[in-house]
Structure formats: structure tokens, C-alpha cells
Short mmCIF file of C-alpha atoms in Angstrom, two decimals:
data_model
loop_
_atom_site.label_atom_id
_atom_site.label_comp_id
_atom_site.label_asym_id
_atom_site.label_seq_id
_atom_site.Cartn_x
_atom_site.Cartn_y
_atom_site.Cartn_z
CA UNK E 23 -15.20 6.95 -8.14
CA UNK E 24 -16.22 6.39 -11.75
CA UNK E 25 -13.55 6.35 -14.41
CA UNK E 26 -13.24 8.93 -17.18
CA UNK E 27 -14.66 6.58 -19.78
CA UNK E 28 -17.96 6.12 -17.93
CA UNK E 29 -18.29 9.88 -17.42
CA UNK E 30 -17.79 10.51 -21.14
CA UNK E 31 -20.27 7.80 -22.09
CA UNK E 32 -22.94 9.23 -19.80
CA UNK E 33 -22.37 12.73 -21.21
CA UNK E 34 -22.73 11.50 -24.79
CA UNK E 35 -25.91 9.62 -23.87
CA UNK E 36 -27.39 12.77 -22.34
CA UNK E 37 -26.65 14.75 -25.51
CA UNK E 38 -28.30 12.05 -27.64
CA UNK E 39 -31.44 12.10 -25.45
CA UNK E 40 -31.61 15.91 -25.68
CA UNK E 41 -31.30 15.91 -29.45
CA UNK E 42 -34.00 13.26 -29.84
CA UNK E 43 -36.42 15.13 -27.59
CA UNK E 44 -35.93 18.41 -29.52
CA UNK E 45 -36.45 16.70 -32.89
CA UNK E 46 -39.89 15.34 -32.01
CA UNK E 47 -41.09 18.45 -30.15
CA UNK E 48 -40.95 16.76 -26.74
CA UNK E 49 -41.81 19.25 -23.94
CA UNK E 50 -38.71 18.06 -22.12
CA UNK E 51 -36.56 19.96 -24.66
CA UNK E 52 -36.26 23.04 -22.43
CA UNK E 53 -35.11 21.02 -19.44
CA UNK E 54 -32.75 19.04 -21.64
CA UNK E 55 -31.33 21.99 -23.51
CA UNK E 56 -27.60 22.63 -23.24
CA UNK E 57 -27.90 25.63 -20.87
CA UNK E 58 -30.20 23.69 -18.56
CA UNK E 59 -27.94 20.64 -18.61
CA UNK E 60 -24.91 22.84 -17.92
CA UNK E 61 -26.62 24.36 -14.88
CA UNK E 62 -27.72 20.94 -13.69
CA UNK E 63 -24.19 19.63 -14.15
CA UNK E 64 -22.74 22.46 -12.06
CA UNK E 65 -25.20 21.80 -9.24
CA UNK E 66 -24.54 18.07 -9.42
CA UNK E 67 -20.78 18.59 -9.31
CA UNK E 68 -21.11 20.89 -6.31
CA UNK E 69 -23.24 18.30 -4.54
CA UNK E 70 -20.73 15.59 -5.39
CA UNK E 71 -17.94 17.65 -3.88
CA UNK E 72 -20.00 18.08 -0.71
CA UNK E 73 -20.68 14.36 -0.37
CA UNK E 74 -17.44 12.67 -1.43
CA UNK E 75 -14.85 12.72 1.39
CA UNK E 76 -11.84 12.77 -0.92
CA UNK E 77 -13.13 15.96 -2.58
CA UNK E 78 -13.58 17.77 0.75
CA UNK E 79 -10.74 20.23 0.03
CA UNK E 80 -12.75 21.59 -2.93
CA UNK E 81 -15.95 22.36 -0.99
CA UNK E 82 -17.43 25.82 -1.26
CA UNK E 83 -20.77 25.47 0.56
CA UNK E 84 -19.79 23.70 3.78
CA UNK E 85 -16.72 23.91 5.96
CA UNK E 86 -13.64 22.08 4.79
CA UNK E 87 -12.64 19.59 7.48
CA UNK E 88 -9.06 19.72 8.71
CA UNK E 89 -7.09 16.50 8.65
CA UNK E 90 -6.33 14.71 11.88
CA UNK E 91 -2.89 16.31 11.88
CA UNK E 92 -3.22 19.65 10.15
CA UNK E 93 -5.20 21.45 7.46
CA UNK E 94 -2.45 21.19 4.89
CA UNK E 95 -2.08 23.85 2.17
CA UNK E 96 -2.45 23.06 -1.52
CA UNK E 97 -5.17 20.48 -1.00
CA UNK E 98 -6.56 20.77 -4.52
CA UNK E 99 -4.55 20.25 -7.71
CA UNK E 100 -5.50 23.70 -8.98
CA UNK E 101 -4.77 25.60 -5.75
CA UNK E 102 -2.38 28.52 -6.17
CA UNK E 103 0.45 28.55 -3.65
CA UNK E 104 1.46 31.96 -2.36
CA UNK E 105 4.91 33.26 -1.42
CA UNK E 106 5.39 33.96 2.28
CA UNK E 107 5.95 32.23 5.59
CA UNK E 108 4.02 31.06 8.63
CA UNK E 109 5.19 31.03 12.24
CA UNK E 110 5.45 27.93 14.42
CA UNK E 111 3.71 29.21 17.54
CA UNK E 112 4.15 26.11 19.70
CA UNK E 113 7.11 24.19 21.09
CA UNK E 114 8.40 21.37 18.86
CA UNK E 115 9.10 18.12 20.67
CA UNK E 116 8.75 14.39 20.31
CA UNK E 117 5.33 12.75 20.26
CA UNK E 118 5.49 9.48 22.17
CA UNK E 119 2.20 8.29 20.70
CA UNK E 120 3.82 8.15 17.26
CA UNK E 121 6.78 6.07 18.43
CA UNK E 122 6.87 2.38 17.45
CA UNK E 123 7.24 -0.47 19.89
CA UNK E 124 10.46 -1.62 21.49
CA UNK E 125 13.53 -1.43 19.30
CA UNK E 126 15.14 -4.56 17.91
CA UNK E 127 18.70 -5.25 18.97
CA UNK E 128 21.31 -5.09 16.19
CA UNK E 129 22.52 -8.56 15.37
CA UNK E 130 20.42 -10.16 18.09
CA UNK E 131 17.98 -11.83 15.73
CA UNK E 132 14.98 -10.29 17.46
CA UNK E 133 13.35 -8.85 14.33
CA UNK E 134 9.60 -8.78 14.84
CA UNK E 135 8.02 -11.61 12.83
CA UNK E 136 5.40 -11.05 10.17
CA UNK E 137 2.14 -13.00 10.21
CA UNK E 138 2.66 -16.55 9.03
CA UNK E 139 0.87 -16.02 5.70
CA UNK E 140 3.26 -13.15 4.88
CA UNK E 141 6.51 -14.69 6.07
CA UNK E 142 7.63 -15.86 2.62
CA UNK E 143 8.69 -13.43 -0.09
CA UNK E 144 6.19 -14.46 -2.75
CA UNK E 145 6.18 -12.83 -6.22
CA UNK E 146 3.82 -10.01 -5.27
CA UNK E 147 6.35 -8.79 -2.69
CA UNK E 148 9.35 -8.70 -5.01
CA UNK E 149 10.90 -5.59 -6.51
CA UNK E 150 10.46 -4.76 -10.17
CA UNK E 151 13.98 -3.94 -11.23
CA UNK E 152 13.95 -3.31 -14.99
CA UNK E 153 17.14 -4.79 -16.44
CA UNK E 154 18.11 -6.11 -13.01
CA UNK E 155 20.89 -3.53 -12.60
CA UNK E 156 19.06 -0.40 -11.45
CA UNK E 157 20.07 -0.98 -7.82
CA UNK E 158 23.70 -1.99 -8.44
CA UNK E 159 25.16 1.31 -7.19
CA UNK E 160 23.28 0.95 -3.91
CA UNK E 161 24.25 -2.70 -3.56
CA UNK E 162 27.92 -1.88 -4.24
CA UNK E 163 27.86 0.68 -1.43
CA UNK E 164 26.19 -1.87 0.88
CA UNK E 165 28.93 -4.36 0.04
CA UNK E 166 31.64 -1.92 1.18
CA UNK E 167 29.66 -1.27 4.37
CA UNK E 168 29.11 -5.00 4.93
CA UNK E 169 32.85 -5.67 4.60
CA UNK E 170 33.41 -3.19 7.48
CA UNK E 171 35.53 -0.90 5.32
CA UNK E 172 36.50 2.03 7.61
CA UNK E 173 34.26 5.02 6.99
CA UNK E 174 32.05 3.09 4.56
CA UNK E 175 28.65 4.69 5.07
CA UNK E 176 25.74 3.75 2.83
CA UNK E 177 23.32 6.68 2.65
CA UNK E 178 19.64 6.60 1.75
CA UNK E 179 17.40 9.65 1.24
CA UNK E 180 13.72 8.75 1.55
CA UNK E 181 11.23 11.35 0.25
CA UNK E 182 7.52 10.96 0.95
CA UNK E 183 4.27 12.51 2.13
CA UNK E 184 2.65 12.32 5.58
CA UNK E 185 3.61 8.66 6.10
CA UNK E 186 7.29 9.59 5.97
CA UNK E 187 6.69 12.85 7.88
CA UNK E 188 5.88 10.66 10.90
CA UNK E 189 8.79 8.30 10.02
CA UNK E 190 6.43 5.45 9.17
CA UNK E 191 7.92 2.89 6.75
CA UNK E 192 11.12 5.00 6.62
CA UNK E 193 11.71 4.37 10.33
CA UNK E 194 11.33 0.63 9.84
CA UNK E 195 13.71 0.66 6.88
CA UNK E 196 16.29 2.63 8.88
CA UNK E 197 16.18 0.16 11.75
CA UNK E 198 16.26 -2.94 9.53
CA UNK E 199 19.27 -1.66 7.59
CA UNK E 200 21.10 -0.58 10.73
CA UNK E 201 20.39 -3.89 12.40
CA UNK E 202 21.92 -5.73 9.45
CA UNK E 203 24.74 -3.39 8.36
CA UNK E 204 25.50 -1.11 11.32
CA UNK E 205 24.20 2.14 12.79
CA UNK E 206 25.98 5.15 11.24
CA UNK E 207 23.67 7.67 12.88
CA UNK E 208 20.18 9.03 12.56
CA UNK E 209 20.74 11.35 9.61
CA UNK E 210 18.82 14.48 8.65
CA UNK E 211 16.12 16.23 10.73
CA UNK E 212 14.22 19.46 10.22
CA UNK E 213 15.04 22.36 12.55
CA UNK E 214 11.53 22.28 14.10
CA UNK E 215 8.15 20.67 13.49
CA UNK E 216 7.01 22.16 10.21
CA UNK E 217 3.85 20.07 10.68
CA UNK E 218 2.19 18.90 13.92
CA UNK E 219 2.62 15.25 12.89
CA UNK E 220 6.36 15.58 12.17
CA UNK E 221 8.18 12.90 14.16
CA UNK E 222 11.39 10.87 13.88
CA UNK E 223 12.30 7.62 15.59
CA UNK E 224 15.55 7.18 17.53
CA UNK E 225 16.39 10.84 18.12
CA UNK E 226 15.42 13.41 20.77
CA UNK E 227 14.27 16.74 19.31
CA UNK E 228 13.12 20.03 20.83
CA UNK E 229 12.65 23.57 19.52
CA UNK E 230 11.18 26.72 20.99
CA UNK E 231 8.38 28.60 19.28
CA UNK E 232 9.26 31.45 16.95
CA UNK E 233 10.62 29.69 13.88
CA UNK E 234 9.05 31.00 10.67
CA UNK E 235 8.72 28.53 7.81
CA UNK E 236 8.34 28.46 4.05
CA UNK E 237 7.60 25.04 2.55
CA UNK E 238 7.23 23.42 -0.85
CA UNK E 239 3.55 22.87 0.04
CA UNK E 240 3.17 26.56 0.86
CA UNK E 241 3.68 29.26 1.80
CA UNK E 242 6.53 29.32 -0.69
CA UNK E 243 10.01 30.81 -0.44
CA UNK E 244 10.52 33.45 -3.13
CA UNK E 245 13.96 32.04 -4.08
CA UNK E 246 12.98 28.34 -4.19
CA UNK E 247 15.60 27.38 -1.61
CA UNK E 248 14.37 24.93 1.02
CA UNK E 249 17.37 22.71 1.72
CA UNK E 250 17.21 18.92 1.61
CA UNK E 251 14.13 18.79 3.85
CA UNK E 252 11.98 21.02 1.59
CA UNK E 253 11.44 23.54 4.43
CA UNK E 254 13.18 26.88 5.04
CA UNK E 255 13.34 28.17 8.65
CA UNK E 256 13.98 31.80 9.67
CA UNK E 257 14.32 33.21 13.15
CA UNK E 258 15.40 36.31 14.98
CA UNK E 259 17.57 36.32 18.12
CA UNK E 260 17.23 33.71 20.91
CA UNK E 261 15.23 31.01 19.12
CA UNK E 262 16.51 27.52 19.90
CA UNK E 263 16.59 24.03 18.38
CA UNK E 264 18.04 20.96 20.13
CA UNK E 265 18.96 17.54 18.75
CA UNK E 266 20.06 14.69 21.03
CA UNK E 267 20.98 11.06 20.53
CA UNK E 268 18.30 8.63 21.67
CA UNK E 269 18.29 8.03 25.41
CA UNK E 270 16.93 4.48 25.17
CA UNK E 271 16.58 1.69 22.65
CA UNK E 272 19.16 0.18 20.35
CA UNK E 273 19.42 2.77 17.57
CA UNK E 274 20.51 6.38 17.36
CA UNK E 275 22.17 6.34 20.79
CA UNK E 276 25.57 7.57 19.58
CA UNK E 277 26.94 10.29 17.30
CA UNK E 278 30.40 11.53 16.36
CA UNK E 279 29.48 14.24 13.87
CA UNK E 280 26.91 17.06 13.91
CA UNK E 281 26.25 19.43 11.03
CA UNK E 282 23.84 22.30 10.35
CA UNK E 283 22.78 23.36 6.87
CA UNK E 284 21.90 27.02 6.37
CA UNK E 285 21.81 29.87 3.86
CA UNK E 286 24.42 32.59 3.57
CA UNK E 287 23.42 36.04 2.31
CA UNK E 288 24.55 39.66 2.67
CA UNK E 289 21.85 40.51 5.24
CA UNK E 290 22.04 37.25 7.25
CA UNK E 291 22.63 36.86 10.99
CA UNK E 292 24.50 34.35 13.14
CA UNK E 293 23.75 31.30 15.27
CA UNK E 294 25.54 29.62 18.16
CA UNK E 295 26.31 25.89 18.38
CA UNK E 296 26.67 24.09 21.72
CA UNK E 297 27.55 20.49 22.55
CA UNK E 298 26.41 18.97 25.84
CA UNK E 299 25.78 22.44 27.24
CA UNK E 300 29.16 23.89 26.20
CA UNK E 301 29.26 26.66 23.57
CA UNK E 302 31.55 25.58 20.72
CA UNK E 303 31.11 28.22 18.01
CA UNK E 304 29.16 31.16 16.70
CA UNK E 305 28.55 30.81 12.97
CA UNK E 306 28.35 34.05 10.99
CA UNK E 307 26.10 33.45 7.97
CA UNK E 308 26.83 36.74 6.21
CA UNK E 309 28.37 36.45 2.73
CA UNK E 310 28.52 38.60 -0.43
CA UNK E 311 26.31 36.18 -2.35
CA UNK E 312 23.32 34.07 -1.38
CA UNK E 313 24.32 30.41 -1.22
CA UNK E 314 23.74 27.23 0.75
CA UNK E 315 26.41 26.27 3.29
CA UNK E 316 26.96 23.93 6.23
CA UNK E 317 28.82 23.91 9.53
CA UNK E 318 30.18 20.61 10.87
CA UNK E 319 31.36 19.75 14.37
CA UNK E 320 33.13 16.50 15.32
CA UNK E 321 32.88 14.97 18.80
CA UNK E 322 33.95 11.70 20.47
CA UNK E 323 31.62 8.89 19.46
CA UNK E 324 28.93 8.56 22.09
CA UNK E 325 25.70 10.07 23.48
CA UNK E 326 25.47 13.84 22.91
CA UNK E 327 23.10 16.80 22.85
CA UNK E 328 23.54 19.58 20.28
CA UNK E 329 21.92 23.02 20.40
CA UNK E 330 21.45 25.78 17.86
CA UNK E 331 20.62 29.23 19.26
CA UNK E 332 20.06 32.18 16.93
CA UNK E 333 22.10 35.21 17.96
CA UNK E 334 22.51 38.30 15.77
CA UNK E 335 20.09 39.41 13.06
CA UNK E 336 17.92 36.89 11.22
CA UNK E 337 19.28 33.42 10.55
CA UNK E 338 17.94 31.10 7.86
CA UNK E 339 18.45 27.38 8.43
CA UNK E 340 17.36 24.16 6.74
CA UNK E 341 18.18 21.19 8.96
CA UNK E 342 20.67 19.25 11.07
CA UNK E 343 22.43 15.89 10.67
CA UNK E 344 23.62 13.44 13.34
CA UNK E 345 26.03 10.79 12.05
CA UNK E 346 28.79 8.42 13.08
CA UNK E 347 31.98 7.63 11.16
CA UNK E 348 30.79 4.19 10.13
CA UNK E 349 30.74 1.66 8.73
CA UNK E 350 26.96 1.57 8.72
CA UNK E 351 23.77 2.90 7.14
CA UNK E 352 22.12 6.31 7.44
CA UNK E 353 18.57 6.97 6.23
CA UNK E 354 17.30 10.55 5.91
CA UNK E 355 13.48 10.61 6.17
CA UNK E 356 12.25 13.65 4.21
CA UNK E 357 8.51 13.64 4.86
CA UNK E 358 6.33 16.49 3.56
CA UNK E 359 2.78 16.54 4.87
CA UNK E 360 0.26 17.30 2.12
CA UNK E 361 2.80 16.87 -0.69
CA UNK E 362 2.45 15.39 -4.12
CA UNK E 363 5.67 14.18 -5.76
CA UNK E 364 5.52 17.08 -8.23
CA UNK E 365 5.91 19.50 -5.31
CA UNK E 366 9.59 18.50 -5.11
CA UNK E 367 9.92 20.56 -8.29
CA UNK E 368 9.03 23.71 -6.31
CA UNK E 369 12.72 23.75 -5.36
CA UNK E 370 15.21 25.77 -7.36
CA UNK E 371 16.72 23.03 -9.56
CA UNK E 372 20.38 23.91 -8.99
CA UNK E 373 19.83 24.31 -5.24
CA UNK E 374 18.05 20.95 -4.92
CA UNK E 375 20.78 19.21 -6.92
CA UNK E 376 23.41 20.78 -4.67
CA UNK E 377 21.61 19.61 -1.53
CA UNK E 378 21.37 16.04 -2.84
CA UNK E 379 25.03 16.03 -3.84
CA UNK E 380 26.05 17.31 -0.41
CA UNK E 381 24.44 14.24 1.23
CA UNK E 382 25.86 11.83 -1.38
CA UNK E 383 23.09 9.22 -1.10
CA UNK E 384 23.56 5.82 -2.73
CA UNK E 385 19.77 5.33 -2.93
CA UNK E 386 16.92 7.79 -3.46
CA UNK E 387 13.47 6.56 -2.41
CA UNK E 388 10.20 8.24 -3.42
CA UNK E 389 6.97 7.31 -1.61
CA UNK E 390 3.93 9.39 -2.64
CA UNK E 391 0.36 8.86 -3.77
CA UNK E 392 -2.02 9.49 -0.85
CA UNK E 393 -2.57 13.17 -1.69
CA UNK E 394 -2.64 12.51 -5.43
CA UNK E 395 -5.48 10.07 -4.78
CA UNK E 396 -7.44 12.95 -3.20
CA UNK E 397 -6.96 14.93 -6.43
CA UNK E 398 -8.54 12.09 -8.38
CA UNK E 399 -8.99 12.69 -12.09
CA UNK E 400 -9.14 16.46 -11.52
CA UNK E 401 -5.38 16.24 -12.07
CA UNK E 402 -5.04 14.32 -15.35
CA UNK E 403 -3.03 11.12 -15.32
CA UNK E 404 -0.96 12.33 -18.29
CA UNK E 405 0.15 15.35 -16.24
CA UNK E 406 0.79 13.17 -13.21
CA UNK E 407 3.06 10.89 -15.22
CA UNK E 408 4.92 13.80 -16.83
CA UNK E 409 5.55 15.71 -13.61
CA UNK E 410 6.57 12.57 -11.70
CA UNK E 411 8.97 11.57 -14.45
CA UNK E 412 10.48 15.07 -14.38
CA UNK E 413 11.16 14.82 -10.63
CA UNK E 414 12.73 11.36 -10.92
CA UNK E 415 14.86 12.59 -13.82
CA UNK E 416 16.08 15.56 -11.75
CA UNK E 417 17.25 13.17 -9.05
CA UNK E 418 19.06 11.07 -11.66
CA UNK E 419 20.68 14.16 -13.16
CA UNK E 420 21.94 15.36 -9.78
CA UNK E 421 23.20 11.88 -8.79
CA UNK E 422 23.97 9.95 -11.98
CA UNK E 423 25.72 7.21 -10.05
CA UNK E 424 23.02 6.62 -7.43
CA UNK E 425 20.15 4.14 -7.48
CA UNK E 426 16.48 5.02 -7.05
CA UNK E 427 13.36 3.23 -5.85
CA UNK E 428 9.70 4.19 -6.20
CA UNK E 429 7.39 2.80 -3.50
CA UNK E 430 3.93 2.59 -5.06
CA UNK E 431 0.81 4.08 -3.51
CA UNK E 432 -1.10 2.18 -0.85
CA UNK E 433 -4.74 1.26 -1.21
CA UNK E 434 -7.13 3.93 0.05
CA UNK E 435 -10.83 3.62 0.86
CA UNK E 436 -13.90 5.77 1.48
CA UNK E 437 -16.98 5.07 3.55
CA UNK E 438 -20.42 4.98 1.95
CA UNK E 439 -23.00 4.33 4.60
CA UNK E 440 -21.63 1.34 6.45
CA UNK E 441 -19.63 0.08 3.47
CA UNK E 442 -15.89 0.68 3.06
CA UNK E 443 -14.81 0.73 -0.57
CA UNK E 444 -11.41 1.21 -2.20
CA UNK E 445 -10.92 4.28 -4.40
CA UNK E 446 -10.84 3.50 -8.10
CA UNK E 447 -8.08 6.05 -8.67
CA UNK E 448 -5.43 3.98 -6.87
CA UNK E 449 -4.74 1.42 -9.65
CA UNK E 450 -4.48 4.29 -12.16
CA UNK E 451 -1.91 6.08 -9.99
CA UNK E 452 0.07 2.89 -9.45
CA UNK E 453 0.20 2.25 -13.20
CA UNK E 454 1.63 5.73 -13.84
CA UNK E 455 4.11 5.37 -10.96
CA UNK E 456 5.34 2.08 -12.39
CA UNK E 457 5.63 3.57 -15.89
CA UNK E 458 7.59 6.62 -14.69
CA UNK E 459 9.95 4.44 -12.62
CA UNK E 460 10.59 2.13 -15.58
CA UNK E 461 11.25 4.97 -18.03
CA UNK E 462 13.69 6.79 -15.74
CA UNK E 463 15.45 3.65 -14.52
CA UNK E 464 14.21 3.28 -10.94
CA UNK E 465 13.19 0.07 -9.19
CA UNK E 466 9.52 -0.21 -8.20
CA UNK E 467 7.69 -1.82 -5.28
CA UNK E 468 3.94 -2.37 -5.79
CA UNK E 469 2.55 -1.71 -2.30
CA UNK E 470 -1.05 -1.81 -3.55
CA UNK E 471 -0.70 -5.37 -4.84
CA UNK E 472 1.34 -6.45 -1.81
CA UNK E 473 -1.46 -5.26 0.49
CA UNK E 474 -3.96 -7.40 -1.42
CA UNK E 475 -5.14 -5.10 -4.23
CA UNK E 476 -8.67 -3.64 -4.40
CA UNK E 477 -10.47 -3.87 -1.07
CA UNK E 478 -7.27 -4.30 0.94
CA UNK E 479 -7.46 -1.08 2.99
CA UNK E 480 -10.87 -2.01 4.50
CA UNK E 481 -9.39 -5.38 5.47
CA UNK E 482 -6.30 -3.68 6.90
CA UNK E 483 -8.42 -1.34 9.01
CA UNK E 484 -10.37 -4.28 10.42
CA UNK E 485 -7.09 -6.04 11.29
CA UNK E 486 -5.59 -2.97 12.95
CA UNK E 487 -3.05 -2.46 10.14
CA UNK E 488 -4.78 0.66 8.75
CA UNK E 489 -5.94 3.85 10.45
CA UNK E 490 -9.54 5.00 10.78
CA UNK E 491 -8.96 7.67 8.10
CA UNK E 492 -8.84 4.78 5.57
CA UNK E 493 -5.70 6.33 4.07
CA UNK E 494 -2.71 5.76 6.33
CA UNK E 495 -1.32 2.54 7.78
CA UNK E 496 -1.13 2.07 11.53
CA UNK E 497 2.25 1.69 13.21
CA UNK E 498 1.91 -2.09 12.78
CA UNK E 499 0.91 -1.73 9.13
CA UNK E 500 3.80 0.63 8.45
CA UNK E 501 6.23 -1.79 10.03
CA UNK E 502 4.85 -4.56 7.83
CA UNK E 503 5.27 -2.51 4.64
CA UNK E 504 8.76 -1.39 5.62
CA UNK E 505 9.76 -4.97 6.38
CA UNK E 506 8.38 -6.14 3.04
CA UNK E 507 10.46 -3.55 1.22
CA UNK E 508 13.58 -4.36 3.22
CA UNK E 509 13.21 -8.08 2.53
CA UNK E 510 12.56 -7.41 -1.16
CA UNK E 511 15.74 -5.33 -1.32
CA UNK E 512 17.71 -8.02 0.50
CA UNK E 513 16.39 -10.67 -1.88
CA UNK E 514 17.72 -8.63 -4.82
CA UNK E 515 20.94 -7.94 -2.92
CA UNK E 516 21.48 -11.66 -2.53
CA UNK E 517 21.13 -12.05 -6.29
CA UNK E 518 23.61 -9.18 -6.78
CA UNK E 519 26.16 -10.89 -4.53
CA UNK E 520 25.79 -14.14 -6.44
CA UNK E 521 27.36 -12.49 -9.50
CA UNK E 522 31.11 -12.22 -8.73
CA UNK E 523 31.77 -9.25 -11.05
CA UNK E 524 28.97 -7.27 -9.42
CA UNK E 525 29.84 -8.13 -5.84
CA UNK E 526 33.45 -7.08 -6.33
CA UNK E 527 32.82 -3.80 -8.12
CA UNK E 528 33.10 -0.40 -6.51
CA UNK E 529 30.12 1.89 -6.13
CA UNK E 530 29.57 3.95 -9.32
CA UNK E 531 28.47 6.72 -6.98
CA UNK E 532 31.94 7.03 -5.44
CA UNK E 533 33.47 9.07 -8.26
CA UNK E 534 30.31 11.15 -8.67
CA UNK E 535 30.43 11.96 -4.95
CA UNK E 536 34.06 13.04 -5.19
CA UNK E 537 33.29 15.42 -8.05
CA UNK E 538 30.15 16.91 -6.52
CA UNK E 539 30.34 20.45 -5.14
CA UNK E 540 31.09 20.67 -1.43
CA UNK E 541 29.14 22.97 0.87
CA UNK E 542 31.13 24.67 3.58
#
């Protein structure tokens, strides 16, 4: 992809040639007149859209190819999202082909090794941390968890696009943190598979067909309320969702607390909650005013299965959480297939802030860029920076005592003949991501540079670390990136602990969490 400067230069050169030809009476002046050039430009642009894979969503002449997972809405930056909902017509269940390899055992020292050349944390794999204090709130929470303080749970909310929707990178981070600091439960899951590729490690999930969804990527909810997971689910009577602790492996095998987030409203229905096949409660979601709420059920710590069954009327739900009392770490993977980071702003601001405050995370992670790279320069970099900064600032405003981390975009490539070539838009996106993170006060991890910079995705594909779509990492590649980020965080955590005043301080997020509104 050529940059904006080269396009402008070529346009100016064409105008100069046209003017010169007209001045000397050259017969080419008709073909080089402005109307003719405009028509030629339109045809050329249309042809370019047909030929360039990353512009496939904008095609008008030929069919638009669906992605390997789903033809995701809002593929172009100018697409208008409509209000409405779509129905999930198939059963939602786990996809074994998306699961990683065997789990590592907590504390057993069996962490899968990286290739020898990547085993040391060299400068390109280190976090960029502004004044060196942007992660202190998170590290303070980790310190309480590490000291085995009763009930000390460190919470992470990890937003991202399709990589996180399949729990890639986020799944590795969850396991690494739980191996080191303790397993406090799986965390948040959507009610059903809002996308075919939606998958979470270390939890058993099942849902019947019949759930109707509105999503921040479209179709939109008219009130902007999507819960933490950015998806709103509605269902009539006798539609079911089940969440169970993992039946094998070393993570997610126990839970002592189950909660369901939903929306109350005057016309709402009810849903039934069961534990291990025994009905425990029927939750009436009617209320005079529309508002988010939650129902929590405590059980003895151990393996459990939880079911939600819609009963009377129409129920509107957002997601479910499986946790333990701690100490330990919980990581909520909030993956949104087809999303750009600016789509998080489709949420009603007060509602989104309330949902974040209800989870009380000590660290917010944002991992986007793949879909923005498909937009290319059709979505100006100035707008990208502004909208990304706005989203990061909203997170900071909702959780002033929490830390935040931006994971930079991966390299992405396209195929021209037999040649694989990195997209030129990636370094531009990474630069704006770094700038937004720095201005808002978030740490930054440069995935693009860590992978090897320009040309790295073709090399990753050849090594089995990247997928054939030249966009996403493989399971092995995702595990490598997640391990890099974990080690970079631990390197900074070690520095934090080396400063006595920092290591002994309480989490700044503690008081903010106490004062945040509680959802019932």
C-alpha cells in the first residue's frame, strides 16, 4: 500500500502534465482533462478495490468474501451500523480445534519454553511505561495477591478483536498469571457465541439456539447497553445457557461464586438459575426503571455446572462470571470479532463506566489493530488517534485508580502473486497507538517490533506461528506473544518490587472500587 504522500505527489504530477499538454495544443488534452482524469480515477479505484485483498469489504462489482470465521458487520470505516438484532440459530458450544495444547501446572515449573533466540527479554520485548509508574496500581494489587492476603483478587479486563474473541494471547496471559499468582476463576463469558469463532480456554460452555443479539459491531442496541462483553442477548421462554468449570487441565477447574449480569426494565421477564442440576432461584428482572443489575450465587469451592433458563416474558442478559474467593488472578477476555477500538464507544458512556466499575479491574488491556489495518488510509490516522484516545480516556475516567496497557498491532501481510509482503499501514497504526497510550497514561507493548518489524508476518507464517490469512497468529504464535507480554510485565514488576515504598503501598484502585456504584 502506498502512503498518502506518494498518492498526493502522483496526483500533482498528473495535473502538471495535463496543464502542459493543454498549453501547447497537445491532442492528449481531452484525455487528460479533469473530467476524463476523474472518470479514470474512479475506474482505477474500483479496480484497486477488486484486486487488493484488504479492500475486499468495499467491493461493488464482485462478491465480498466472508472471513474464515464470519462475514463481520461494519467491515468498512464508512459503513453505517443499523439498530436491530440477529438470532443465533445454532447451538453454542466449545470448539476443540481452537483449544491450546496441554495446560501447564501451577507452580510446577512446566511453562512451555520459547525458542532459544527469544528466551531473553531483550529491549524490543520490554514495555514502554512512560514515567515508570503507569502500572503501579496493578502491581500493588499483584503484591497483595502474592502475599496470599485472604480474598485478594487481582482482576484484569482484556478488550480486543478476533484474536481475543478466540482467547488467543488473553488465554496465555490468564494461565501465566494464574500459574504464578493463583487461580481465582475463569472470569467473564458471553451468554452464547455471538460469533462462530468465540471460544474461551478453561471453561465448559453450552447454549441452545434462540438467543437474539445486538452488538457494538452491529446490529446495534437502541439504548447503547451491551454489558461488559459488548453484546446484548434477548430470549423468550425456555432458552438455555450453561457454564461449567473445566473438566480437565490445571486451570478453571473450581469455582465458588457464579453471577449473571442482566438488564432490568418495566417490561422484562424472568430467568431461572440452577447449580449442578438443582434449581436455586428464579430472578425477576422487572423494575420501574431500566438499569443494569446482577444476581450472584455462592457455592462450596469446587467443580460445578451453572445453568440459566429463561422463563417468563423476554429476558435481556449480558454475561456470566465464574470466580473463586482468592487469592489469585482473574482475566476477563472481551473479544469482539470485526471490532475497531473506536467501536467500544458505541456503548452508552454511563452504562459502560458502570460495567467496568462493577468488575473492579486493576488493569485494563486493549488489543486492536487488525481490522483498522483493513481500513487503511480510508480512515484517516488523525481520526484513528482521536477516537482511540477518547476510548482510553473513558476507561481512565471510569477507573481512575486502575492501570492500563495497550498491546500494539501485529504485522499483517498480503499476497501478490507468490510474494508475501507486509502492509505499509501497520507502522502508521502502531505509531498512533503508541502516541495515544503515552498521552492518556497507559503502558505500551510494541508487538510489531517484537515480531521482527516489516516482513515478520510472512516469516511467522512459514514457521507456523502465523495463520494462512496472513493476519492472525497461530495458537503457537499467540502463546509466544502472550508469554512475551507476561514476561515484560514481570520484568517491570520486579523493578516495582525493588523500590520499598512502591512494594509496600496499597492499591490506589482499592478506594476507587469501594466508592464505585454496586449493581444488585
